[in-house]
mmCIF file of C-alpha atoms and ligand atoms in Angstrom:
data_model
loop_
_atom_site.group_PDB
_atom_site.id
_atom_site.type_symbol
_atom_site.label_atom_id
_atom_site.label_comp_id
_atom_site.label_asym_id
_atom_site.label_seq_id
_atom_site.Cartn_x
_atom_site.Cartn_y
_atom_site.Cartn_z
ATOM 1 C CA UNK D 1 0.350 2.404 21.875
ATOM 2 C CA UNK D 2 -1.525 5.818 21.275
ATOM 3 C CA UNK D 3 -3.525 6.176 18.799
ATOM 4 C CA UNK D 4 -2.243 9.458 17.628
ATOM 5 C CA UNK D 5 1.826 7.991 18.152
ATOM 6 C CA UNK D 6 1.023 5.187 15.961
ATOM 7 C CA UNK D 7 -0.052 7.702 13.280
ATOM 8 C CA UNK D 8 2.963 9.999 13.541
ATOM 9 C CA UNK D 9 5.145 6.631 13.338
ATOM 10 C CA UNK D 10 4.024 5.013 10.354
ATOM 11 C CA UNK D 11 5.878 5.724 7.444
ATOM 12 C CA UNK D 12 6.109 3.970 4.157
ATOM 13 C CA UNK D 13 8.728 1.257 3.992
ATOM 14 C CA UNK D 14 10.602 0.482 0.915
ATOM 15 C CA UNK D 15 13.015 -1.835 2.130
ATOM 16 C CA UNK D 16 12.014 -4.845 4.036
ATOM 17 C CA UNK D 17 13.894 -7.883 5.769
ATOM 18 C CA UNK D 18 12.686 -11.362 5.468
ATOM 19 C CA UNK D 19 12.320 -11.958 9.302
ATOM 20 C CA UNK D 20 9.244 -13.894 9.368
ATOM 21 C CA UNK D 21 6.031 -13.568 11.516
ATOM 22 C CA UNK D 22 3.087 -15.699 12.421
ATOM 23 C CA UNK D 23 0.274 -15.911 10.038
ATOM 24 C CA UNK D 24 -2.332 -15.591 12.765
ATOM 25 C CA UNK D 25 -0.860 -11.546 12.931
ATOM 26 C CA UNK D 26 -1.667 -10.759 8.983
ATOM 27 C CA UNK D 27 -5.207 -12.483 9.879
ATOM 28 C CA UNK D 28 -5.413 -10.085 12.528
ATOM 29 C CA UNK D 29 -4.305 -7.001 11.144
ATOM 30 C CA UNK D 30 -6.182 -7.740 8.117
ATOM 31 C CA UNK D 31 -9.526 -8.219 10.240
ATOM 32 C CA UNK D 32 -8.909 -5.224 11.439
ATOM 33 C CA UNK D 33 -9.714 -3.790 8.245
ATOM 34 C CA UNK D 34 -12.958 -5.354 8.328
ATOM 35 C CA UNK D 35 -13.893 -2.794 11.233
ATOM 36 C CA UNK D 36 -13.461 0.376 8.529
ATOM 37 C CA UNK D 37 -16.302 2.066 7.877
ATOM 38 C CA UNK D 38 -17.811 1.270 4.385
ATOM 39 C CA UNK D 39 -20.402 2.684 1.697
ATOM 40 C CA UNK D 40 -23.874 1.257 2.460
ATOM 41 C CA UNK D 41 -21.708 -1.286 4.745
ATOM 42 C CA UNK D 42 -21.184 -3.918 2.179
ATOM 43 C CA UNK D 43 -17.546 -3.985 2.289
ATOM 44 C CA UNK D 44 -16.809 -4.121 -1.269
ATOM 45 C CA UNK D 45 -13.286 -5.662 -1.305
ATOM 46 C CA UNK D 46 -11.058 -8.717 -0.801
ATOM 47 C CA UNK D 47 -7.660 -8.967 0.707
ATOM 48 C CA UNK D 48 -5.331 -11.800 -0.643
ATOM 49 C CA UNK D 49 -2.616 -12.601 1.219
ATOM 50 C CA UNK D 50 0.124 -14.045 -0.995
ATOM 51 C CA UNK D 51 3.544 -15.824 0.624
ATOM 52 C CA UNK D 52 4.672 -18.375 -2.014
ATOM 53 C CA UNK D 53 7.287 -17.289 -3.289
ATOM 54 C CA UNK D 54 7.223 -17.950 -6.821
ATOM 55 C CA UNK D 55 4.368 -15.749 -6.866
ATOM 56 C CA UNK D 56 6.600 -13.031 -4.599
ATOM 57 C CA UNK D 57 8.930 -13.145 -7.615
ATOM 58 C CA UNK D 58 6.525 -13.089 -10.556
ATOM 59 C CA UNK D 59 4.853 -10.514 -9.426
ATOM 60 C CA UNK D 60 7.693 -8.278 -8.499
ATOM 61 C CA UNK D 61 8.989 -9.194 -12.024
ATOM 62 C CA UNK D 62 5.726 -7.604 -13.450
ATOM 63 C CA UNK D 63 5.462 -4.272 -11.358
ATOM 64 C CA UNK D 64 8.745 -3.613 -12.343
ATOM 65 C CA UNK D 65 8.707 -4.230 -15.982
ATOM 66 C CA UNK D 66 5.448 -2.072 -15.738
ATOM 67 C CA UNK D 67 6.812 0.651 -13.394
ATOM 68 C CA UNK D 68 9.701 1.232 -15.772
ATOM 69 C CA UNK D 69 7.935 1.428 -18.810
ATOM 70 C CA UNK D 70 5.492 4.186 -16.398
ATOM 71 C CA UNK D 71 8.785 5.908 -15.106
ATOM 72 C CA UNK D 72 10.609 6.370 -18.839
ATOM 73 C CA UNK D 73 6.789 8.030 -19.814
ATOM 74 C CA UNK D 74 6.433 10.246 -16.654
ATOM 75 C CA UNK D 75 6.834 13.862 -16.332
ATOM 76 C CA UNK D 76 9.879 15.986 -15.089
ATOM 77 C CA UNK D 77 8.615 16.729 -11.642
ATOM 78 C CA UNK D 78 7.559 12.895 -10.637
ATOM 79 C CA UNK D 79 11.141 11.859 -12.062
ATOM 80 C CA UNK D 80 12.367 14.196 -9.434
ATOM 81 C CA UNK D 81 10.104 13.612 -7.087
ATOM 82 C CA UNK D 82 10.908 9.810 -7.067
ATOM 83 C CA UNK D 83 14.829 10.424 -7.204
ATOM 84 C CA UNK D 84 14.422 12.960 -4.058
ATOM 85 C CA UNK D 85 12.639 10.249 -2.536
ATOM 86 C CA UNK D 86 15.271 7.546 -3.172
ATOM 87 C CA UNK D 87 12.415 5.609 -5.054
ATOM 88 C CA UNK D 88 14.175 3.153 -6.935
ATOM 89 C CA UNK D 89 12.734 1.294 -9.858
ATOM 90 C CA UNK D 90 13.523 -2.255 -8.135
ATOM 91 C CA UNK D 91 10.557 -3.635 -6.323
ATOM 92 C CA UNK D 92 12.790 -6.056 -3.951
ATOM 93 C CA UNK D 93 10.238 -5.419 -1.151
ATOM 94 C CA UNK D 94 7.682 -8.080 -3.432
ATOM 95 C CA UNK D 95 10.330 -10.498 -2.498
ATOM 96 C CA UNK D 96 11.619 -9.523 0.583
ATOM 97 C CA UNK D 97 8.502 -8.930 3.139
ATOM 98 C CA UNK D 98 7.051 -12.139 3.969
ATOM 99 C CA UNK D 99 3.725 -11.428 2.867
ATOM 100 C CA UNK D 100 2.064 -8.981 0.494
ATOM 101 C CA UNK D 101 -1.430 -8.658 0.490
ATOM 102 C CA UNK D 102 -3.321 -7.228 -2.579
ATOM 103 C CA UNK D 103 -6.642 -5.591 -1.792
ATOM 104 C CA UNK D 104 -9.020 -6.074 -4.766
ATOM 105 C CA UNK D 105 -12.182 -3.709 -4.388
ATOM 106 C CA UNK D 106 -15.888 -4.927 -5.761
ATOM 107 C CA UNK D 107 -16.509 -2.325 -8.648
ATOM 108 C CA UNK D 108 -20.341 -2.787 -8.685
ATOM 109 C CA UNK D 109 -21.111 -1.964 -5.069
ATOM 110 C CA UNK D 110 -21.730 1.405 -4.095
ATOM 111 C CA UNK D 111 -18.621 4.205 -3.133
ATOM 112 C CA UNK D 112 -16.230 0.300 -3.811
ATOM 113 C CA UNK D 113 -13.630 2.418 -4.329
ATOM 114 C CA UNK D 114 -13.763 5.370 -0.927
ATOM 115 C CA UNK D 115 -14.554 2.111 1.143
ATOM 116 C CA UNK D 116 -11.833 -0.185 -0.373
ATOM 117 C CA UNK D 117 -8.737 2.916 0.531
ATOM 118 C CA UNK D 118 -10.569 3.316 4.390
ATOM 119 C CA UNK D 119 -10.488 -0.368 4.771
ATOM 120 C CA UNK D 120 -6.516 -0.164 3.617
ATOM 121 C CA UNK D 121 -6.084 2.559 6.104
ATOM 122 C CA UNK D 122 -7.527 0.799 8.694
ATOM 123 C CA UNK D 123 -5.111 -2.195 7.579
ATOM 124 C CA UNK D 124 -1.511 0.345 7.407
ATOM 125 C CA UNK D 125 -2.452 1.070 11.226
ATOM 126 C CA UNK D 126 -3.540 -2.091 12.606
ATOM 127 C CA UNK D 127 0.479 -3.392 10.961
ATOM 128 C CA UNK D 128 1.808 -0.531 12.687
ATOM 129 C CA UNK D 129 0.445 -1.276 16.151
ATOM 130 C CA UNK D 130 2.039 -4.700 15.595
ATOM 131 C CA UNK D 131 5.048 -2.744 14.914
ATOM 132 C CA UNK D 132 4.704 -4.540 11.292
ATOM 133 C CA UNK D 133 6.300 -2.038 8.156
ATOM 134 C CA UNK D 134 3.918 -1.267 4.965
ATOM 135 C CA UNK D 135 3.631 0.231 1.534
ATOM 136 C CA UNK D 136 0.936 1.002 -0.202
ATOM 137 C CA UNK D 137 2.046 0.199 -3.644
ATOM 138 C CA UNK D 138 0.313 0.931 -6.551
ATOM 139 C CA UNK D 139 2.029 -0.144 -9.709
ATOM 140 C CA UNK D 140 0.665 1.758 -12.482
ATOM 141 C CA UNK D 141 -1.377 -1.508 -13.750
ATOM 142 C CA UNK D 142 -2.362 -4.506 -12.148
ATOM 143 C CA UNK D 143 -4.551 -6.356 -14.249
ATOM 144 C CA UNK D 144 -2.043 -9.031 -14.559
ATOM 145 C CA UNK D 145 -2.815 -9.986 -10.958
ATOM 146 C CA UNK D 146 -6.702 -11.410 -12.368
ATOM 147 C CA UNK D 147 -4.983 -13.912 -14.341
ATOM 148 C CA UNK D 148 -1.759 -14.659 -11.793
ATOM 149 C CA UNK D 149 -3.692 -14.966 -8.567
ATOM 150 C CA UNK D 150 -7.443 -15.636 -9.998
ATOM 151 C CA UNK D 151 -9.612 -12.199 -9.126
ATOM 152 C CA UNK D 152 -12.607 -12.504 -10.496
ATOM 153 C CA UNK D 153 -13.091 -9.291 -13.244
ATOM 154 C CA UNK D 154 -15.682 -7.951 -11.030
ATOM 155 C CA UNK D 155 -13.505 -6.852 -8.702
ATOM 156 C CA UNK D 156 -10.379 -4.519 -9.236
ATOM 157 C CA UNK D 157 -6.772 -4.716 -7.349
ATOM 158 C CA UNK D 158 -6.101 -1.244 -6.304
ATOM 159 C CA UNK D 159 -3.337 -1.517 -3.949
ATOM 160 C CA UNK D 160 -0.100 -4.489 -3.314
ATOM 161 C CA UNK D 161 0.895 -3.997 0.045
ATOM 162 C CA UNK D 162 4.054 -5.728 1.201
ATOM 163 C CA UNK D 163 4.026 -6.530 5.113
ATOM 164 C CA UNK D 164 7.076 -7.474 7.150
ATOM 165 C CA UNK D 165 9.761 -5.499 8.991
ATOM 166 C CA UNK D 166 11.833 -3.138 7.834
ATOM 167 C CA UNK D 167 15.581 -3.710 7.279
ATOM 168 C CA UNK D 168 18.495 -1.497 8.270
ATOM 169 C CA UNK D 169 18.531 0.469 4.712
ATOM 170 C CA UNK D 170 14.565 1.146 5.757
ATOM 171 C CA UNK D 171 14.715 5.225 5.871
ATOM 172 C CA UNK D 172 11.638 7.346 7.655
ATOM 173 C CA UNK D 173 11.500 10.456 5.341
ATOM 174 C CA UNK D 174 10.204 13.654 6.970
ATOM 175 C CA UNK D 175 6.856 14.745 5.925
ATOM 176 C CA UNK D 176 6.114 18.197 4.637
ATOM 177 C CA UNK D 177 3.804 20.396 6.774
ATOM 178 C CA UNK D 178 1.879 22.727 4.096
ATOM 179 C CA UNK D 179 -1.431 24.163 5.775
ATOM 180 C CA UNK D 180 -3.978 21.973 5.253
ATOM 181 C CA UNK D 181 -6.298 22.963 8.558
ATOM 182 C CA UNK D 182 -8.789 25.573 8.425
ATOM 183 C CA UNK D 183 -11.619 27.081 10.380
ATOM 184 C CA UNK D 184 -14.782 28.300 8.919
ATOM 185 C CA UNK D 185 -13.148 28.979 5.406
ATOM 186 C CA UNK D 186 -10.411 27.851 2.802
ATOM 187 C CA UNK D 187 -7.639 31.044 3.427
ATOM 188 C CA UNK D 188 -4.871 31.119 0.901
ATOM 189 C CA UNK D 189 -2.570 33.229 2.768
HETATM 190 C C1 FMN L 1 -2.866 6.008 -3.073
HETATM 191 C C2 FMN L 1 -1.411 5.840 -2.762
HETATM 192 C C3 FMN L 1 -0.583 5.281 -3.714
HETATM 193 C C4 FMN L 1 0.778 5.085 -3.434
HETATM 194 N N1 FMN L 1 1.570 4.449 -4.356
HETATM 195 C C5 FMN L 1 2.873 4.236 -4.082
HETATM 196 C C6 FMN L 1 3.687 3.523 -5.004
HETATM 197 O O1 FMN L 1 3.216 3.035 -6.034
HETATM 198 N N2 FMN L 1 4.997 3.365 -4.704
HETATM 199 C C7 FMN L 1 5.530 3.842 -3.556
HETATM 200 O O2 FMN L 1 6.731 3.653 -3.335
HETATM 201 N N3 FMN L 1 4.783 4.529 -2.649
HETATM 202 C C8 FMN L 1 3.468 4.707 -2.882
HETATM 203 N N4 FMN L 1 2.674 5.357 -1.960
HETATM 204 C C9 FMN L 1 3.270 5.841 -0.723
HETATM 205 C C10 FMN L 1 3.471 7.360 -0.759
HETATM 206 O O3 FMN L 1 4.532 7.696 -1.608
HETATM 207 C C11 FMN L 1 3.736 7.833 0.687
HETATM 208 O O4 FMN L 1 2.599 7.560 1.478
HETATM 209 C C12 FMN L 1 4.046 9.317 0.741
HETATM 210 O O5 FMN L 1 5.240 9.611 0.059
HETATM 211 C C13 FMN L 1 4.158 9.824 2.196
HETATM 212 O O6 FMN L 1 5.126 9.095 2.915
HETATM 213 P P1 FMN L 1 4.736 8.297 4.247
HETATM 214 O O7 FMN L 1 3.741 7.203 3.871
HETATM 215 O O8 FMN L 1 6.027 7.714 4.740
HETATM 216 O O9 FMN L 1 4.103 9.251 5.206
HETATM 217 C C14 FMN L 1 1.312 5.512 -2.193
HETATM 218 C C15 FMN L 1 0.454 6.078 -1.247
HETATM 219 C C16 FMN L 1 -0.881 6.212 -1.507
HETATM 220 C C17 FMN L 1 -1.798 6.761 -0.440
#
């Protein structure tokens, strides 16, 4: 497909069936990932790719204890912004997708972070050319994962991203099309 259709395609995917798919595609959608760009090329990150489920559940068991606790703290506008969104506060995707894969960036390499996000980019379109769902979740901590899956405290887990397909509740919200283009200079108006 087109480079430009994938990219107007891909939306994030909050609800996930548990159709399965071979392991050799998450190898190769993750090594596509490995082709992004990084900071003084030393791509400073790991992927994990986790499909045991006890692991599925703990984990989904954690985000959401954590998310909650995040969401009861939040502000007015993210409430609404999450309820708007039909966000709920159940993580069933950790469960549901086949595989997540948690992307732990190297903290004391150069620009770890920039590189770790262009290397998930790369990931959320290589899954959508295999006509594979994502989500780039971020729970609002995830140091529980060093202990649960063994990262080593040099590196940091920015991002749990469940891959699968998506199942028939699996809504593509419109985006919003504020200006964001300009030539020459910033313009307000
Ligand atoms: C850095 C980052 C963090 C995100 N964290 C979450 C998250 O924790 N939970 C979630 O449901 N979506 C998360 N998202 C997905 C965004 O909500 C989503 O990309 C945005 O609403 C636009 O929708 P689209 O991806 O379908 O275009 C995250 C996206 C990014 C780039």
């Amino acid at each position: 497909m087109n480079l430009y259709t994938l990219m107007k395609n891909r939306r994030s995917i909050r609800h996930f069936s548990d159709k399965k798919f071979p392991r050799k595609t998450i190898e190769l959608v993750l090594n596509a990932g490995l082709l992004a760009p990084s900071g003084a090329d030393k791509k400073p990150y790991v992927y994990i790719i986790i499909d045991d489920p006890v692991l599925k559940e703990k984990i989904k068991d954690r985000c959401e204890e954590i998310d909650k606790r995040l969401f009861a703290n939040s502000e007015g506008w993210f409430k609404k912004w999450m309820l708007e969104k039909q966000i709920s506060l159940e993580k069933n995707f950790l469960v549901d997708a086949p595989y997540l894969v948690v992307v732990a960036g190297e903290t004391n390499k150069p620009y770890w972070l920039e590189s770790t996000w262009l290397s998930i980019a790369y990931i959320v379109l290589a899954a959508e050319n295999e006509k594979l769902a994502t989500l780039t979740y971020t729970p609002g901590e995830m140091d529980f994962l060093h202990d649960l899956i063994e990262i080593p405290f040099n590196f940091e887990p920015v991002v749990i991203i469940p891959i699968g397909y998506p199942s028939k509740r699996a809504s593509k919200i419109n985006k919003n099309n504020k200006k964001k283009i300009f030539f020459n200079r910033y313009d307000s108006d």
